[in-house]
Amino acid sequence: MQIADLYQSLATNLGPRHWLEPGVPPAETPWEILWGGVLVQNTNWRNVDYALANLKHATQFRPQAILALSVTELTTLVKPAGFYTRKVPTLRALAAWSSQYSFDLAIMRALPAARLRSELLALKGIGNETADYFSMYVFDQPTIIVDTYLRRLFTWLGQPLPAQYGRAQALIDANWTYDFVQAREWHAQIVDFGKQVKTQADFQQSFLGGQRLRLN
């Protein structure tokens, strides 16, 4: 099968995912997606939920309000998510970055995709995967998020991805033409499949068992 076939198989068997679409729970605002994307690093969503609840109560997720907090105040709010000595500087850096665009998401979404990604990667604590997650689910730029679930699935399908993030991303881009809706659904499909199918034995019993992926 080719990547387009894999996408269709996942879509048929899993159904629409509708991850983080406007008005669809759990995220209330794009800002919540940004803060949650930082806080979830190296922890689970249960811990992040506590931190986000604190952040919402204190700031309504507004970046201006986050910048108005002291480091100590912000640390107390997000402490349930753990690793706060790393995450608090990243939250503040992300909020400060947005200030140069008047905290206006429409202005940020109008930035060229390469520039947006480069600026996000320049922020302390934001790597390739998080930058791509923000680019797609907050700033509406279609991209491929190369995460553990994707790498594991491609390995099971007989096509391990290159270790270098950019090379892995470029290989998929060279083998699949996708639009914004497909890119969003693809990531959601991969993650949801990966949460259900955790071992190679599980994979062999899944609807993809026995399939092989062909890349050019």
Coordinates of C-alpha atoms in Angstrom, one line a residue, residues 63-185:
P63 CA -1.1 35.6 26.8
Q64 CA -1.2 39.1 28.2
A65 CA -2.3 37.8 31.5
I66 CA 0.4 35.1 31.5
L67 CA 3.0 37.8 31.0
A68 CA 1.6 39.8 33.8
L69 CA 2.2 36.9 36.3
S70 CA 5.5 36.6 38.1
V71 CA 7.6 33.5 37.6
T72 CA 6.6 32.3 41.0
E73 CA 2.9 32.8 40.3
L74 CA 3.0 31.0 37.0
T75 CA 5.1 28.2 38.5
T76 CA 2.5 27.6 41.2
L77 CA -0.3 27.4 38.6
V78 CA 1.4 24.9 36.3
K79 CA 3.2 22.9 38.9
P80 CA 0.8 19.9 38.5
A81 CA 2.2 19.3 35.0
G82 CA 5.7 18.8 36.3
F83 CA 9.1 19.9 34.9
Y84 CA 8.0 23.4 35.6
T85 CA 11.5 24.8 35.7
R86 CA 11.6 24.1 32.0
K87 CA 8.0 24.7 31.0
V88 CA 7.5 28.1 32.7
P89 CA 10.3 29.8 30.6
T90 CA 8.8 28.2 27.5
L91 CA 5.3 29.5 28.3
R92 CA 6.6 33.0 29.0
A93 CA 8.7 32.9 25.8
L94 CA 5.7 31.8 23.7
A95 CA 3.5 34.5 25.2
A96 CA 6.3 37.1 24.6
W97 CA 6.7 36.0 21.0
S98 CA 3.0 36.5 20.4
S99 CA 3.2 40.1 21.7
Q100 CA 5.2 41.2 18.7
Y101 CA 2.1 40.3 16.7
S102 CA -0.2 42.2 19.1
F103 CA -1.4 38.8 20.4
D104 CA -3.4 38.6 17.2
L105 CA -3.7 35.0 15.9
A106 CA -4.9 36.2 12.5
I107 CA -1.6 38.0 12.0
M108 CA 0.4 35.0 13.1
R109 CA -1.6 32.7 10.8
A110 CA -0.8 35.0 7.9
L111 CA 2.9 34.4 8.3
P112 CA 4.7 32.3 5.7
A113 CA 4.8 28.7 6.9
A114 CA 8.6 28.5 6.9
R115 CA 9.0 31.8 8.8
L116 CA 6.4 30.7 11.4
R117 CA 8.0 27.4 12.0
S118 CA 11.5 29.0 12.2
E119 CA 10.3 31.5 14.8
L120 CA 8.6 28.8 16.9
L121 CA 11.7 26.6 16.8
A122 CA 13.8 29.6 18.0
L123 CA 11.8 29.7 21.3
K124 CA 13.4 27.8 24.2
G125 CA 11.7 24.5 24.8
I126 CA 10.0 24.1 21.5
G127 CA 11.3 21.4 19.2
N128 CA 10.3 20.1 15.8
E129 CA 7.3 18.1 16.9
T130 CA 5.8 20.8 19.1
A131 CA 6.4 23.5 16.4
D132 CA 4.6 21.4 13.8
Y133 CA 1.8 20.6 16.2
F134 CA 1.3 24.4 16.8
S135 CA 1.7 25.1 13.1
M136 CA -1.2 22.8 12.2
Y137 CA -3.6 22.9 15.1
V138 CA -3.3 26.6 16.0
F139 CA -1.9 28.4 12.9
D140 CA -3.6 26.4 10.2
Q141 CA -0.6 25.2 8.3
P142 CA -0.7 21.7 7.0
T143 CA 2.3 19.6 7.9
I144 CA 3.4 16.1 8.9
I145 CA 4.1 15.6 12.6
V146 CA 6.8 12.9 13.0
D147 CA 6.1 11.5 16.4
T148 CA 6.7 8.1 18.2
Y149 CA 3.3 6.7 17.0
L150 CA 4.1 7.5 13.3
R151 CA 7.6 6.0 13.5
R152 CA 6.3 2.9 15.2
L153 CA 3.5 2.3 12.6
F154 CA 5.9 2.8 9.7
T155 CA 8.3 0.3 11.2
W156 CA 5.5 -2.2 11.6
L157 CA 4.6 -1.6 7.9
G158 CA 8.1 -2.4 6.9
Q159 CA 9.2 1.2 6.2
P160 CA 11.2 2.6 9.1
L161 CA 11.6 6.4 8.9
P162 CA 15.0 8.2 8.9
A163 CA 16.1 9.2 12.4
Q164 CA 16.5 12.8 11.4
Y165 CA 13.2 14.6 11.8
G166 CA 13.4 16.7 8.6
R167 CA 14.4 13.7 6.4
A168 CA 11.5 11.7 7.8
Q169 CA 9.1 14.5 7.1
A170 CA 10.5 15.1 3.6
L171 CA 10.2 11.4 2.7
I172 CA 6.5 11.4 3.6
D173 CA 6.0 14.7 1.7
A174 CA 7.6 13.1 -1.4
N175 CA 5.2 10.2 -1.2
W176 CA 1.9 11.8 -0.4
T177 CA 0.0 14.9 -1.6
Y178 CA -2.3 16.1 1.2
D179 CA -4.4 19.1 2.1
F180 CA -5.0 20.8 5.4
V181 CA -8.0 18.6 6.4
Q182 CA -6.1 15.4 5.5
A183 CA -3.0 16.5 7.4
R184 CA -5.0 17.2 10.6
E185 CA -6.9 13.9 10.3

